[in-house]
GROMACS .gro file of C-alpha atoms in nm:
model
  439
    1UNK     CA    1  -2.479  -8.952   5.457
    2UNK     CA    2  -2.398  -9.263   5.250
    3UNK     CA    3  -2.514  -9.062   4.897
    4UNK     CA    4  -2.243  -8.826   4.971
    5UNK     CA    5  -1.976  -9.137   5.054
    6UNK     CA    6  -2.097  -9.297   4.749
    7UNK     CA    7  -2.067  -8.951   4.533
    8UNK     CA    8  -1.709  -8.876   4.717
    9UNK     CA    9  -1.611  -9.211   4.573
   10UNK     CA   10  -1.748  -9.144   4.228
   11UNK     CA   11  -1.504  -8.842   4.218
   12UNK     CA   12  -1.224  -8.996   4.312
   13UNK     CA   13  -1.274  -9.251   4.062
   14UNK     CA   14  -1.363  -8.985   3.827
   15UNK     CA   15  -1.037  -8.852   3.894
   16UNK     CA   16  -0.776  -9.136   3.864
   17UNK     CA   17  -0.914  -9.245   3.570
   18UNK     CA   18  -0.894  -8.880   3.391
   19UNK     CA   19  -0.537  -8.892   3.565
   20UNK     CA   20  -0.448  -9.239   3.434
   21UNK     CA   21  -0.610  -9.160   3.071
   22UNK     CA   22  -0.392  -8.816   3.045
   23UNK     CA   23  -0.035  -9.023   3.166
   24UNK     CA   24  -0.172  -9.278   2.891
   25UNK     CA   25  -0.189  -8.979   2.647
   26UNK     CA   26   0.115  -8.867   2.752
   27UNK     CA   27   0.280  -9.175   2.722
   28UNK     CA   28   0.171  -9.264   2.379
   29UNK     CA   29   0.222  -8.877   2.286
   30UNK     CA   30   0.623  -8.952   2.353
   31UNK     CA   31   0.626  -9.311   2.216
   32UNK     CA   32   0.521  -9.099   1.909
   33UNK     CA   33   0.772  -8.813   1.939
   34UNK     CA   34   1.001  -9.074   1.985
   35UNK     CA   35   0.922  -9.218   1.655
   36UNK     CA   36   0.906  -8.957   1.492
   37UNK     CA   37   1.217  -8.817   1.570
   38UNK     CA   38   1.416  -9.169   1.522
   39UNK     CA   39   1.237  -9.223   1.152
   40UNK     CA   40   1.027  -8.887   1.038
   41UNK     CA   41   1.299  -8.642   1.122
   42UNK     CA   42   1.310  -8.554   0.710
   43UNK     CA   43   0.946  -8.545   0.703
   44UNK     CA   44   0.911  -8.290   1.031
   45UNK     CA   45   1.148  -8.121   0.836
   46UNK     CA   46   0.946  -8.123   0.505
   47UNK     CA   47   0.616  -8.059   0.669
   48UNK     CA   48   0.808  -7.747   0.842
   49UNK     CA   49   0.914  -7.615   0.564
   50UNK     CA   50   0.614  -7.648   0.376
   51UNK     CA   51   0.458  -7.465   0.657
   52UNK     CA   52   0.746  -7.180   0.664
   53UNK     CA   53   0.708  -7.170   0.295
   54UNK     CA   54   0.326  -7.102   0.297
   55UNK     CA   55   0.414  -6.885   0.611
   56UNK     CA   56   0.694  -6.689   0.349
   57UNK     CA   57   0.415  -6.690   0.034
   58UNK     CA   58   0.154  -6.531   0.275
   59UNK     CA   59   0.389  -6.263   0.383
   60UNK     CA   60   0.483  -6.169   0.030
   61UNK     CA   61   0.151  -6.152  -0.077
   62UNK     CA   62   0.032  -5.943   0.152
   63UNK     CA   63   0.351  -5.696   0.078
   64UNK     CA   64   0.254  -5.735  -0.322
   65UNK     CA   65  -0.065  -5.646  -0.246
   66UNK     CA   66   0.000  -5.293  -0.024
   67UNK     CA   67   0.302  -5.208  -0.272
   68UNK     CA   68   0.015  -5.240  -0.552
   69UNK     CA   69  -0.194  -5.024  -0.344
   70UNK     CA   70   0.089  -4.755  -0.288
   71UNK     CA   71   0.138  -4.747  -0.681
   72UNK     CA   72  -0.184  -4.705  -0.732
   73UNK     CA   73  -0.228  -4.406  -0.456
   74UNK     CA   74   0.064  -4.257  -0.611
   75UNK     CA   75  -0.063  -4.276  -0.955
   76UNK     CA   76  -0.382  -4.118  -0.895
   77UNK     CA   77  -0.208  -3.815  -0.765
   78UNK     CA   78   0.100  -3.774  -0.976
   79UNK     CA   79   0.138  -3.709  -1.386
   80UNK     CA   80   0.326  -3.953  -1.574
   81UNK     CA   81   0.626  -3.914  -1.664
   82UNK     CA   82   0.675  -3.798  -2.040
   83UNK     CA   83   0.864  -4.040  -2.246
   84UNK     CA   84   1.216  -3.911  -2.309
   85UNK     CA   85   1.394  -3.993  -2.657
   86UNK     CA   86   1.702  -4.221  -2.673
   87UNK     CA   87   2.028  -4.015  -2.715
   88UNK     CA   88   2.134  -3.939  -3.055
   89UNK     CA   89   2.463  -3.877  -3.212
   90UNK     CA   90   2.445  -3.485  -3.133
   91UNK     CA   91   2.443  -3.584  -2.792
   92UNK     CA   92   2.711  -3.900  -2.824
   93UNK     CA   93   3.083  -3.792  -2.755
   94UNK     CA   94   3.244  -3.742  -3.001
   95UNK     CA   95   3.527  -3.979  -2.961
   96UNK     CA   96   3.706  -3.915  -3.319
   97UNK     CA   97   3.704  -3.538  -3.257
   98UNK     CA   98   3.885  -3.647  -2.949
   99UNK     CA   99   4.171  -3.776  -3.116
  100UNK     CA  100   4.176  -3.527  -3.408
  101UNK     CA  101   4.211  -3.216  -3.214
  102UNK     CA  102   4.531  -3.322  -2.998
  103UNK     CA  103   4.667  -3.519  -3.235
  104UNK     CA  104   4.676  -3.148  -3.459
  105UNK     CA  105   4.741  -2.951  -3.182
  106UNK     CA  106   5.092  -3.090  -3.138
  107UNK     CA  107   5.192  -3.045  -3.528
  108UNK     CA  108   5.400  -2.740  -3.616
  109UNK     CA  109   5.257  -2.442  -3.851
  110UNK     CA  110   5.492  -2.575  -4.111
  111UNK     CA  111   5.344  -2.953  -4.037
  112UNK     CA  112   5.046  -2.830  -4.138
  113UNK     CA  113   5.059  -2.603  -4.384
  114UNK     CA  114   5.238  -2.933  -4.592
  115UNK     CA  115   4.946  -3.101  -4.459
  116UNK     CA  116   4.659  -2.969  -4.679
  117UNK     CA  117   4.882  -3.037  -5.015
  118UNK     CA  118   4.858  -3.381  -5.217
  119UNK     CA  119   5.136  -3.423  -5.510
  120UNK     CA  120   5.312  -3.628  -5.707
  121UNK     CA  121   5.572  -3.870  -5.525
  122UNK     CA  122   5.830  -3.649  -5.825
  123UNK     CA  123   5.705  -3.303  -5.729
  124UNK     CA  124   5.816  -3.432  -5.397
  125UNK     CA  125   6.152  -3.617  -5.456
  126UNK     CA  126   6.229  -3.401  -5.704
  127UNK     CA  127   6.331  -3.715  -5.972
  128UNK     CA  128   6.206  -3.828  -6.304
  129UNK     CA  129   5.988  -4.083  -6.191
  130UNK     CA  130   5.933  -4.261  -5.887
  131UNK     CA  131   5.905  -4.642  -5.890
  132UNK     CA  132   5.967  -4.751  -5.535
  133UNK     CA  133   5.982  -4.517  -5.196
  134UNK     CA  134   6.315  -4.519  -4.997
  135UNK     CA  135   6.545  -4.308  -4.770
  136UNK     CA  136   6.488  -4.014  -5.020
  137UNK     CA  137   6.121  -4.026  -4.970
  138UNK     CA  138   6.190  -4.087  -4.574
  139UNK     CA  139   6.371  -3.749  -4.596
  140UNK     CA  140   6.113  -3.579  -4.807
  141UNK     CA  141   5.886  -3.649  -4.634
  142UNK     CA  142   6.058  -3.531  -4.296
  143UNK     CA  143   6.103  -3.190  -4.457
  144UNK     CA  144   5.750  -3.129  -4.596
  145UNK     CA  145   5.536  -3.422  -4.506
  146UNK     CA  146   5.234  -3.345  -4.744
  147UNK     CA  147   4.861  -3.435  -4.674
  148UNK     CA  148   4.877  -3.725  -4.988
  149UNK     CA  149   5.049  -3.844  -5.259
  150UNK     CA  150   4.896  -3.901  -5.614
  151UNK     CA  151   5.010  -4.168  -5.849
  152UNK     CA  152   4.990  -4.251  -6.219
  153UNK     CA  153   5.007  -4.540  -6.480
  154UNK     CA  154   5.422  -4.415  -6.500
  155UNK     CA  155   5.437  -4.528  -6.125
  156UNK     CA  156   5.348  -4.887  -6.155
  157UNK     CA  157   5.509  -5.179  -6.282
  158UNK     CA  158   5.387  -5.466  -6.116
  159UNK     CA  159   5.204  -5.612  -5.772
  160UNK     CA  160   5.490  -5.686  -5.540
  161UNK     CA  161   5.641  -5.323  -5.663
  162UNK     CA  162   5.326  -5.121  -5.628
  163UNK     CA  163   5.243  -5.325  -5.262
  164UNK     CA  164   5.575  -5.210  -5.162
  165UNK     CA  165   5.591  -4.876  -5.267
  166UNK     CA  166   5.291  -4.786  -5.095
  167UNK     CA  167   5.352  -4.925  -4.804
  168UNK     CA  168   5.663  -4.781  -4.762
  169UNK     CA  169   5.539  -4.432  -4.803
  170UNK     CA  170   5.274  -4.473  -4.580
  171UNK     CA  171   5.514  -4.619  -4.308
  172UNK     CA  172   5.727  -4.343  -4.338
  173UNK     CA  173   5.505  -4.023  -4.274
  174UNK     CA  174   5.156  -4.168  -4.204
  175UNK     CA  175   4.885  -4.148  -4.205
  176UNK     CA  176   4.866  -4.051  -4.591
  177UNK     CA  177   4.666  -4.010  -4.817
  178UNK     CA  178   4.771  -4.250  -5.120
  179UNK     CA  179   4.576  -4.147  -5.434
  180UNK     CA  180   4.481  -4.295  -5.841
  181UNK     CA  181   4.220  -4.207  -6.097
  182UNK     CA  182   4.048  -4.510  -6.130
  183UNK     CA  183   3.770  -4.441  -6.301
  184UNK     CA  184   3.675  -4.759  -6.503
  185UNK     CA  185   3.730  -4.728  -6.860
  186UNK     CA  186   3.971  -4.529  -7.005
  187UNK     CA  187   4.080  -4.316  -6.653
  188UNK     CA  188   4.184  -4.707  -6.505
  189UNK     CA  189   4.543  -4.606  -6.376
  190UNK     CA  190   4.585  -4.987  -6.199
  191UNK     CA  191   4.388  -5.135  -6.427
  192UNK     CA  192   4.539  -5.021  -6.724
  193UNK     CA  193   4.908  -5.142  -6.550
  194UNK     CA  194   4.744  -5.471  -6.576
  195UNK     CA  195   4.726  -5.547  -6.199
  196UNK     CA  196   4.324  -5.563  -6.206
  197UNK     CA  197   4.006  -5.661  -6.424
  198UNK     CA  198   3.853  -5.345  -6.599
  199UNK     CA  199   3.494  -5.290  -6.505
  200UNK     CA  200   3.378  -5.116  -6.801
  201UNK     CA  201   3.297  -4.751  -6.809
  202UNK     CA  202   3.056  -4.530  -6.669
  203UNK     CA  203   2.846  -4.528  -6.974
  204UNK     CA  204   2.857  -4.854  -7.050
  205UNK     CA  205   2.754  -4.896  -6.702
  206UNK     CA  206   2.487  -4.720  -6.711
  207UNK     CA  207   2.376  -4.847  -6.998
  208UNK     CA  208   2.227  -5.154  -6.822
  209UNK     CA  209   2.003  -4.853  -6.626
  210UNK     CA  210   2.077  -5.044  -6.287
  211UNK     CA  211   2.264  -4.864  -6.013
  212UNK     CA  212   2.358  -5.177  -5.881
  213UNK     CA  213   2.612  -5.247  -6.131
  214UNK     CA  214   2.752  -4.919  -6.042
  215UNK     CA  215   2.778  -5.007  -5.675
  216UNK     CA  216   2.905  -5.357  -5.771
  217UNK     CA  217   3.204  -5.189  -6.011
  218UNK     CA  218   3.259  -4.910  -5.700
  219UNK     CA  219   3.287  -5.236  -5.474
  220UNK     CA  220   3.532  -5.422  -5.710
  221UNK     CA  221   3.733  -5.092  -5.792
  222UNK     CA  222   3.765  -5.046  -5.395
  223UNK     CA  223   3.900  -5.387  -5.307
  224UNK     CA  224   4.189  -5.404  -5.576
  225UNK     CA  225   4.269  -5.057  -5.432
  226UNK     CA  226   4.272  -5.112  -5.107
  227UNK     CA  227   4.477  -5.441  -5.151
  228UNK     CA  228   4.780  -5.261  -5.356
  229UNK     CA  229   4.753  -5.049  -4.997
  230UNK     CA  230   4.533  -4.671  -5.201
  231UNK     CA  231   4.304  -4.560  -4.948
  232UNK     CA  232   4.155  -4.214  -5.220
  233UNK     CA  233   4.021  -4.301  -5.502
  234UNK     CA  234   3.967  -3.982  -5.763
  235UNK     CA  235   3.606  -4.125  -5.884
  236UNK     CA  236   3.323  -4.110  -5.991
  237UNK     CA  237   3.257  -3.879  -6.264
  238UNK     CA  238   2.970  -3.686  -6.113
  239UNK     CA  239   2.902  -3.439  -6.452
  240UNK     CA  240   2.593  -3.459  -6.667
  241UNK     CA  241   2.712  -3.451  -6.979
  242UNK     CA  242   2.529  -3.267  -7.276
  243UNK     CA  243   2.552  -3.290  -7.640
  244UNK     CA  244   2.834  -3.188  -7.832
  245UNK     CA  245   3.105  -3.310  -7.488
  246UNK     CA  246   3.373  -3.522  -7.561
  247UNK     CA  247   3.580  -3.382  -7.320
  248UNK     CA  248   3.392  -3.570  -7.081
  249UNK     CA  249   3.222  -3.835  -7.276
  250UNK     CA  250   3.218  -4.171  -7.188
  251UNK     CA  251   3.327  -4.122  -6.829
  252UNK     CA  252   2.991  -3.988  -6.755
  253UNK     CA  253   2.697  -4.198  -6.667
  254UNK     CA  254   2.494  -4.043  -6.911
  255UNK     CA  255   2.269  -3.702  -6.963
  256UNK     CA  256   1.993  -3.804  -6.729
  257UNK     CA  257   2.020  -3.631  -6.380
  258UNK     CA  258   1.806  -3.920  -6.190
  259UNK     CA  259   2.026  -4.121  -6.350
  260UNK     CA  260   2.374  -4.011  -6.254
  261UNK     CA  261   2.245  -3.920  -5.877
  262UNK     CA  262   2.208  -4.301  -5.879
  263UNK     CA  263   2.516  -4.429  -6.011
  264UNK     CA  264   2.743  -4.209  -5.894
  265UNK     CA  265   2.584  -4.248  -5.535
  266UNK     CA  266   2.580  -4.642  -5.548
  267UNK     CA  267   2.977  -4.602  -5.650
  268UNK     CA  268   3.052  -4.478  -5.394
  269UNK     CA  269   2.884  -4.669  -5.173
  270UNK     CA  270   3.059  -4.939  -5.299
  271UNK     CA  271   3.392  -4.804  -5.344
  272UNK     CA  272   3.383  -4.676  -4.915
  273UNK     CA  273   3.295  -5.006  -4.833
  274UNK     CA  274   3.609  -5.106  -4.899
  275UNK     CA  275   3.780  -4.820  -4.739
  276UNK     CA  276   3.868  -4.654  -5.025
  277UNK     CA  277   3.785  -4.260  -4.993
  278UNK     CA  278   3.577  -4.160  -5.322
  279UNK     CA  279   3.589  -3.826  -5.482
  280UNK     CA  280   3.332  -3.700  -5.678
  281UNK     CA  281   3.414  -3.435  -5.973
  282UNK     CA  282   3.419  -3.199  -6.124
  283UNK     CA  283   3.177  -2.928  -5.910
  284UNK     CA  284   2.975  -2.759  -5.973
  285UNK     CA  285   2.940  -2.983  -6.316
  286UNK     CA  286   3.155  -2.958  -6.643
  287UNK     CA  287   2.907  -3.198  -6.823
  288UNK     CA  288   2.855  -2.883  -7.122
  289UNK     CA  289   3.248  -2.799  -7.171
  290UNK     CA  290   3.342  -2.826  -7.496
  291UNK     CA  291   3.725  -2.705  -7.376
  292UNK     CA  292   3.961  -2.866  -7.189
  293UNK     CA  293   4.113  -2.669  -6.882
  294UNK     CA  294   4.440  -2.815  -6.931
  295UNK     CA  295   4.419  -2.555  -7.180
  296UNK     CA  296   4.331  -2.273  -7.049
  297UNK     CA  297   4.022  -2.090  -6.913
  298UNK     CA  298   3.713  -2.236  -6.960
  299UNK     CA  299   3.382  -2.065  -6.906
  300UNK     CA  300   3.061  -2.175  -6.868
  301UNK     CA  301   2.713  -1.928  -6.915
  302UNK     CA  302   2.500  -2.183  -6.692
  303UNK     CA  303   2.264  -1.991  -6.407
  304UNK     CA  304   2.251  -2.106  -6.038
  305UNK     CA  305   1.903  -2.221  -6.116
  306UNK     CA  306   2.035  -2.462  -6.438
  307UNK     CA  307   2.345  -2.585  -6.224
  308UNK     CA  308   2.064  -2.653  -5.995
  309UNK     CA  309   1.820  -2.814  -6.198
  310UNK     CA  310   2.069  -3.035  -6.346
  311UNK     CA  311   2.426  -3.078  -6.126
  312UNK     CA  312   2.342  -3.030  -5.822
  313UNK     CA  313   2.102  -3.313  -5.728
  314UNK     CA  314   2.396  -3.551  -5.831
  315UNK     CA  315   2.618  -3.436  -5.563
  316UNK     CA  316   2.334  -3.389  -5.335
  317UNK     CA  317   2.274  -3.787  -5.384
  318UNK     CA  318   2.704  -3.847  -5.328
  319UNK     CA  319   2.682  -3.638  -5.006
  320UNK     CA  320   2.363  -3.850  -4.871
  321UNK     CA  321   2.580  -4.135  -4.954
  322UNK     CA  322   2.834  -4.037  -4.742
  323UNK     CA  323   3.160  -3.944  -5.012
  324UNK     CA  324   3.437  -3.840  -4.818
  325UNK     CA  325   3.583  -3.596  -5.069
  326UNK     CA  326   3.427  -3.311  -5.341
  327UNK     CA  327   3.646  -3.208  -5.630
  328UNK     CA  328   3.615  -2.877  -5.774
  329UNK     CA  329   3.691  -2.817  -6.066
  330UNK     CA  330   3.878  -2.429  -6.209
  331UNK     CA  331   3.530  -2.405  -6.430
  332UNK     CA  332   3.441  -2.025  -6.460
  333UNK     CA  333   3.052  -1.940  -6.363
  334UNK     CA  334   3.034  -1.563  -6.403
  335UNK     CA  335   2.659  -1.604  -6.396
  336UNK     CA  336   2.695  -1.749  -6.027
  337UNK     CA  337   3.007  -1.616  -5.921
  338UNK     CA  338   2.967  -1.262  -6.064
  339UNK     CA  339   3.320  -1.289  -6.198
  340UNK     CA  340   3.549  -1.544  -6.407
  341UNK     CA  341   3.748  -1.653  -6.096
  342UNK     CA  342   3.773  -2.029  -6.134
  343UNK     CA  343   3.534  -2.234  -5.915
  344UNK     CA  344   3.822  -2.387  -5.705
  345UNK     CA  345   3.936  -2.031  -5.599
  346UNK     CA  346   3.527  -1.890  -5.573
  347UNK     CA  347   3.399  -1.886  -5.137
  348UNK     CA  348   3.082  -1.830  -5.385
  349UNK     CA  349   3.080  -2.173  -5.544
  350UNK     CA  350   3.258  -2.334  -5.239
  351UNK     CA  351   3.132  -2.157  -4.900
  352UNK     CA  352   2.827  -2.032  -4.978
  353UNK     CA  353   2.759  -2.335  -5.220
  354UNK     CA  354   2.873  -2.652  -5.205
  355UNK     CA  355   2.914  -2.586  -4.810
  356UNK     CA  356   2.621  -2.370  -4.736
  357UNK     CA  357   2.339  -2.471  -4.981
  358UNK     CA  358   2.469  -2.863  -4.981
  359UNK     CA  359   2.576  -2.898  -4.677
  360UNK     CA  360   2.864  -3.067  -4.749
  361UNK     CA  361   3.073  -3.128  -4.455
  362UNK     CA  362   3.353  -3.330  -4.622
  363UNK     CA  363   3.694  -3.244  -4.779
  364UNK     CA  364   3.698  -3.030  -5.024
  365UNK     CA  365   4.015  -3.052  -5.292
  366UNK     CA  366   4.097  -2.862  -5.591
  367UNK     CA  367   4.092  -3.010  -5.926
  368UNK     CA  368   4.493  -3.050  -6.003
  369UNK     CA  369   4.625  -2.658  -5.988
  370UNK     CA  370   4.959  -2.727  -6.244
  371UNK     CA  371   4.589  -2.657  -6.546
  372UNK     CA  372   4.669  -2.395  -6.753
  373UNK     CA  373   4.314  -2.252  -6.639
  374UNK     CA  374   4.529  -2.180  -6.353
  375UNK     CA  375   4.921  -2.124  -6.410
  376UNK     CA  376   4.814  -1.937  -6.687
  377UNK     CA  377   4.648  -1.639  -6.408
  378UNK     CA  378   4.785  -1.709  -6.097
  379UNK     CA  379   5.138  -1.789  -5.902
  380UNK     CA  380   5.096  -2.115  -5.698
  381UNK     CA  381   5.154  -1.962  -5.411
  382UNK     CA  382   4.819  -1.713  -5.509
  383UNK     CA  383   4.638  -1.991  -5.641
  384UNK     CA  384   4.742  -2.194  -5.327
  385UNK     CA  385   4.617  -1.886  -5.073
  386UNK     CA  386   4.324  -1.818  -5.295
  387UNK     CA  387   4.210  -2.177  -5.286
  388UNK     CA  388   4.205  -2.210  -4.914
  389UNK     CA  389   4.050  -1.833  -4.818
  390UNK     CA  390   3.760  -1.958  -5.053
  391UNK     CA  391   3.718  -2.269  -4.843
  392UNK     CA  392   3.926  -2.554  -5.018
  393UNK     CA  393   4.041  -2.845  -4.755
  394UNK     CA  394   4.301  -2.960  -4.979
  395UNK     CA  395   4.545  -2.837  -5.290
  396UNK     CA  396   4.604  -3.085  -5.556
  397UNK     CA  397   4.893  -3.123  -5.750
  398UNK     CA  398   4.990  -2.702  -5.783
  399UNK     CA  399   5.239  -2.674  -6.056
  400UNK     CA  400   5.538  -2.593  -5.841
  401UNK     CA  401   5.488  -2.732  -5.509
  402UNK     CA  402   5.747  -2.585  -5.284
  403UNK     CA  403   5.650  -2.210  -5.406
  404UNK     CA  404   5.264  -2.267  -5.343
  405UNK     CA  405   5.390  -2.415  -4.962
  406UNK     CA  406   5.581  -2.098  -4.910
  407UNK     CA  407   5.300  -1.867  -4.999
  408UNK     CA  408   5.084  -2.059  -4.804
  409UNK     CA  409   5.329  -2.028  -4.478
  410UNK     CA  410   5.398  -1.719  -4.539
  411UNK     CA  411   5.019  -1.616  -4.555
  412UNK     CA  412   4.963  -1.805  -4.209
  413UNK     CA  413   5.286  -1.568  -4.057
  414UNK     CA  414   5.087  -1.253  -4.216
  415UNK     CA  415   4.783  -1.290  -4.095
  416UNK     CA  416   4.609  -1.312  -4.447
  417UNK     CA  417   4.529  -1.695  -4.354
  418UNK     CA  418   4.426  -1.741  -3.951
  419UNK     CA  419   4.582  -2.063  -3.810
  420UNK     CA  420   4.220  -2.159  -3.733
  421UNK     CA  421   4.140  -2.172  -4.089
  422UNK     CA  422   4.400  -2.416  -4.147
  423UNK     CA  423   4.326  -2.642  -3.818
  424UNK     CA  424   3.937  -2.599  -3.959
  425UNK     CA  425   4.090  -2.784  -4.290
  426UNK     CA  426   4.288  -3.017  -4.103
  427UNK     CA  427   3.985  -3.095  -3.865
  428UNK     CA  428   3.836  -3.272  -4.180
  429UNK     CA  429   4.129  -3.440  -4.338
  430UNK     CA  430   4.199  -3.573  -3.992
  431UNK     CA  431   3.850  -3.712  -3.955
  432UNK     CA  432   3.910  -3.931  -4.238
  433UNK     CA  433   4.245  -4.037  -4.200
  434UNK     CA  434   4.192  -4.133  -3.862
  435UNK     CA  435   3.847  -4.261  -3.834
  436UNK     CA  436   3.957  -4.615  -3.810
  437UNK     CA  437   4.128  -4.563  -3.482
  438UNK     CA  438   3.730  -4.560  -3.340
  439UNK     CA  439   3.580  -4.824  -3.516
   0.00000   0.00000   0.00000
C-alpha cells in the first residue's frame, strides 16, 4: 500500500514538472516571438522569402523538367519541320508597281501617247533656241507634255541659267525626263559649256586597262549632272569598235569585248549612283560602220552569232549592272533581221532580242529618228508607229514631232496600237521616274 502512495506521488511530481517545463517553453518560446517580431521582422521576412524563393525554383524546375519530357515525347513521334526559305523579292509587294499603275491609269490617251516621246525643248516651243523655260514651256507642256526633254551645248550658257532652266521645266510638267550626251571627251555637252571638269575619253580611259577609272569618271559625270538638276544621261558608248571606224572612234573603250563589258558596266554603275539614268548605245553594236546614219542607211553584213560573239556580252554586262535605258540604234542587220528595216523599227532585234535573248527589262529608246537612215524611208508618224509595234519604250527626237504624235494617236484610236501596248511602255518609264517615291 505505501509503494503505490509513494509511486502516486512520483506521478504527480512527474507531472507538474513536465507541466511547469512546457509553460517554461512556452514562455521563453513568446519572449522569443516577441523579439523577433520587435527586431528580426526584416530577417523573418528574408528567411521567408528565401524559403518562397527555393519553394518558386523547385516548382519551376520540376515544370522545366516535364516540358523537356513533353518535347522530347513529341519529337520522337513527329518529323521535323523542313526549313522554309526567307521571302524573296518575287514574293515582296511590289510597292512601286503600286504607284505606277494608278498613277497611269488616270492619264488621258493623249497624256500618254506624248508620254513615250523625248525632244528638243525647240521641237517643243517651236523657237530658235531655248535658253531658259517659262510660261511658253508651261503651256507646251500642258498641250503635249512629252516623256523628256533633250538638251545640247546651244542650250547652256552658264550655272545659275542651266540650274534654272531645268528646274523650271521639271516643275512645270514633272516628273521628266531631262536629258545630255555626256560622254567624256568630245560628246561632253556640260562639259564642253565649261560648267564641269572633262574626264577624258573612253579610250583614253581605257587605256589605263582599269574599270575603276571608268566607274570613277561615270561617278563624277553623274554628280555634275545631277547638280545642274539632268536625271538621263545618253552614255556610255557600248560599241566595239573595229579597224578602219572613225565614226565611232575614240568614244569607244577600245576593240576588246572583256574590255568594254567592263567599262561600260562600271560607268554606269557610277553614273546611277548618282541618280543619273545611263543609256547605253548604239544596239545591237555599230563598232564596224564606216557610214554615218545621219546620212543615210547604213548596213551592216554581221551574223547573229558575230553580234553575239562580240556586242552582245557588253550589253549583257550593262544590264547585270542595272542601266536603266538601251539605245538602239537605225543600223540595218539583214543577216539577223531578214530584211534592211532599221534595228530601232525590227521586234527581231528588239523583242525577240534585246528583250527575249537579254532579258532586258528596261526602257528601250530609239536612237534620234530626225537620221536620214530614217526620214529618208519613213513619215514620223510610220517611223513613230513602227518603232513602238517593234517594242521601243520611247521615241527620240523624230524629225517633226507633232506629226509622229498624231500618227501615234491616231494608231491607238485604230486599233493598229492596243492601249495596253502603250501602258506596257509607260509601265517602264514610270518605274524609273518614280522609283524614288519608295526608297
Amino acid at each position: 500500500m505505501a509503494n503505490n502512495s509513494e509511486d502516486m506521488e512520483r506521478k504527480i511530481y512527474r507531472h507538474k514538472r513536465r507541466v511547469r517545463n512546457q509553460a517554461i517553453a512556452y514562455i521563453v518560446l513568446v519572449l522569443i516571438l516577441v523579439g523577433l517580431v520587435t527586431g528580426g521582422v526584416i530577417g523573418i521576412r528574408k528567411v521567408m522569402q528565401i524559403i518562397n524563393d527555393k519553394r518558386q525554383a523547385e516548382e519551376l524546375q520540376k515544370q522545366l523538367e516535364e516540358l523537356s519530357e513533353t518535347e522530347d515525347d513529341q519529337a520522337a513521334v513527329e518529323p521535323p519541320m523542313e526549313e522554309t526559305e526567307p521571302l524573296g523579292p518575287e514574293n515582296d509587294v511590289d510597292w512601286l508597281e503600286e504607284i505606277v499603275t494608278p498613277y497611269i491609269a488616270e492619264m488621258t490617251i493623249e497624256s500618254k501617247v506624248a508620254g513615250l516621246f523625248m525632244i528638243r525643248p525647240e521641237k517643243l516651243t517651236d523657237t530658235a533656241t531655248v535658253i531658259r523655260a517659262g510660261d511658253t514651256t508651261r503651256e507646251k507642256l500642258n498641250a503635249f507634255p512629252v516623256g523628256g526633254l533633250i538638251y545640247f551645248s546651244q542650250n547652256i550658257q552658264d550655272e545659275a541659267q542651266l540650274t534654272e532652266m531645268l528646274q523650271n521645266t521639271q516643275g512645270f510638267k514633272g516628273p521628266m525626263f531631262l536629258a545630255v550626251d555626256e560622254e567624256g571627251g568630245i560628246v561632253s555637252r556640260v562639259a564642253e559649256s565649261g560648267l564641269a571638269e572633262n574626264v577624258g575619253s573612253a579610250a583614253e580611259i581605257a587605256a589605263s586597262g582599269d574599270a575603276q577609272r571608268a566607274r570613277d569618271a561615270g561617278t563624277a559625270i553623274g554628280g555634275y549632272l545631277s547638280k545642274y538638276g539632268f536625271n538621263v544621261d545618253f552614255a556610255p558608248v557600248a560599241d566595239v569598235i573595229e579597224e578602219g571606224n572613225a565614226f565611232i572612234g575614240e568614244r569607244s573603250f577600245g576593240s576588246d569585248t572583256n574590255q568594254t563589258a567592263s567599262m561600260a558596266a562600271a560607268f554606269v554603275e557610277g553614273l546611277q549612283s548618282n541618280k543619273v539614268s545611263a543609256c547605253m548605245k548604239h544596239f545591237p553594236g555599230i563598232g564596224d560602220t564606216t557610214e554615218d546614219m545621219h546620212d543615210g542607211k547604213v548596213i551592216s553584213e554581221k551574223t547573229i552569232e558575230s553580234f553575239m560573239e562580240k556586242d552582245f556580252p557588253v550589253y549583257q554586262a550593262g544590264i547585270a549592272a542595272g542601266t536603266d535605258f538601251i539605245m538602239v540604234s537605225h543600223l540595218s542587220v539583214p543577216n539577223v533581221t531578214g530584211d534592211d528595216t532599221p534595228a530601232s523599227l525590227s521586234e527581231k532585234m528588239i523583242t525577240e532580242i534585246l528583250r527575249g535573248q537579254l532579258g532586258y527589262q528596261g526602257i528601250v529608246i530609239t536612237d534620234a529618228m530626225d537620221m536620214k537612215a530614217i526620214t529618208d524611208f519613213y513619215e514620223p508618224g510610220e517611223a513613230a508607229v513602227r518603232a513602238i509595234l517593234a517594242g521601243a519604250d520611247m521615241i527620240l527626237m523624230p524629225d517633226d514631232f507633232e506629226a509622229a504624235y498624231n500618227g501615234v494617236l491616231e494608231a491607238v484610236n485604230n486599233g493598229t496600237l492596243s492601249q495596253a501596248r502603250i501602258d506596257e511602255s509607260l509601265q517602264r518609264i514610270f518605274r524609273v521616274k518614280l522609283r524614288d517615291r519608295v526608297q
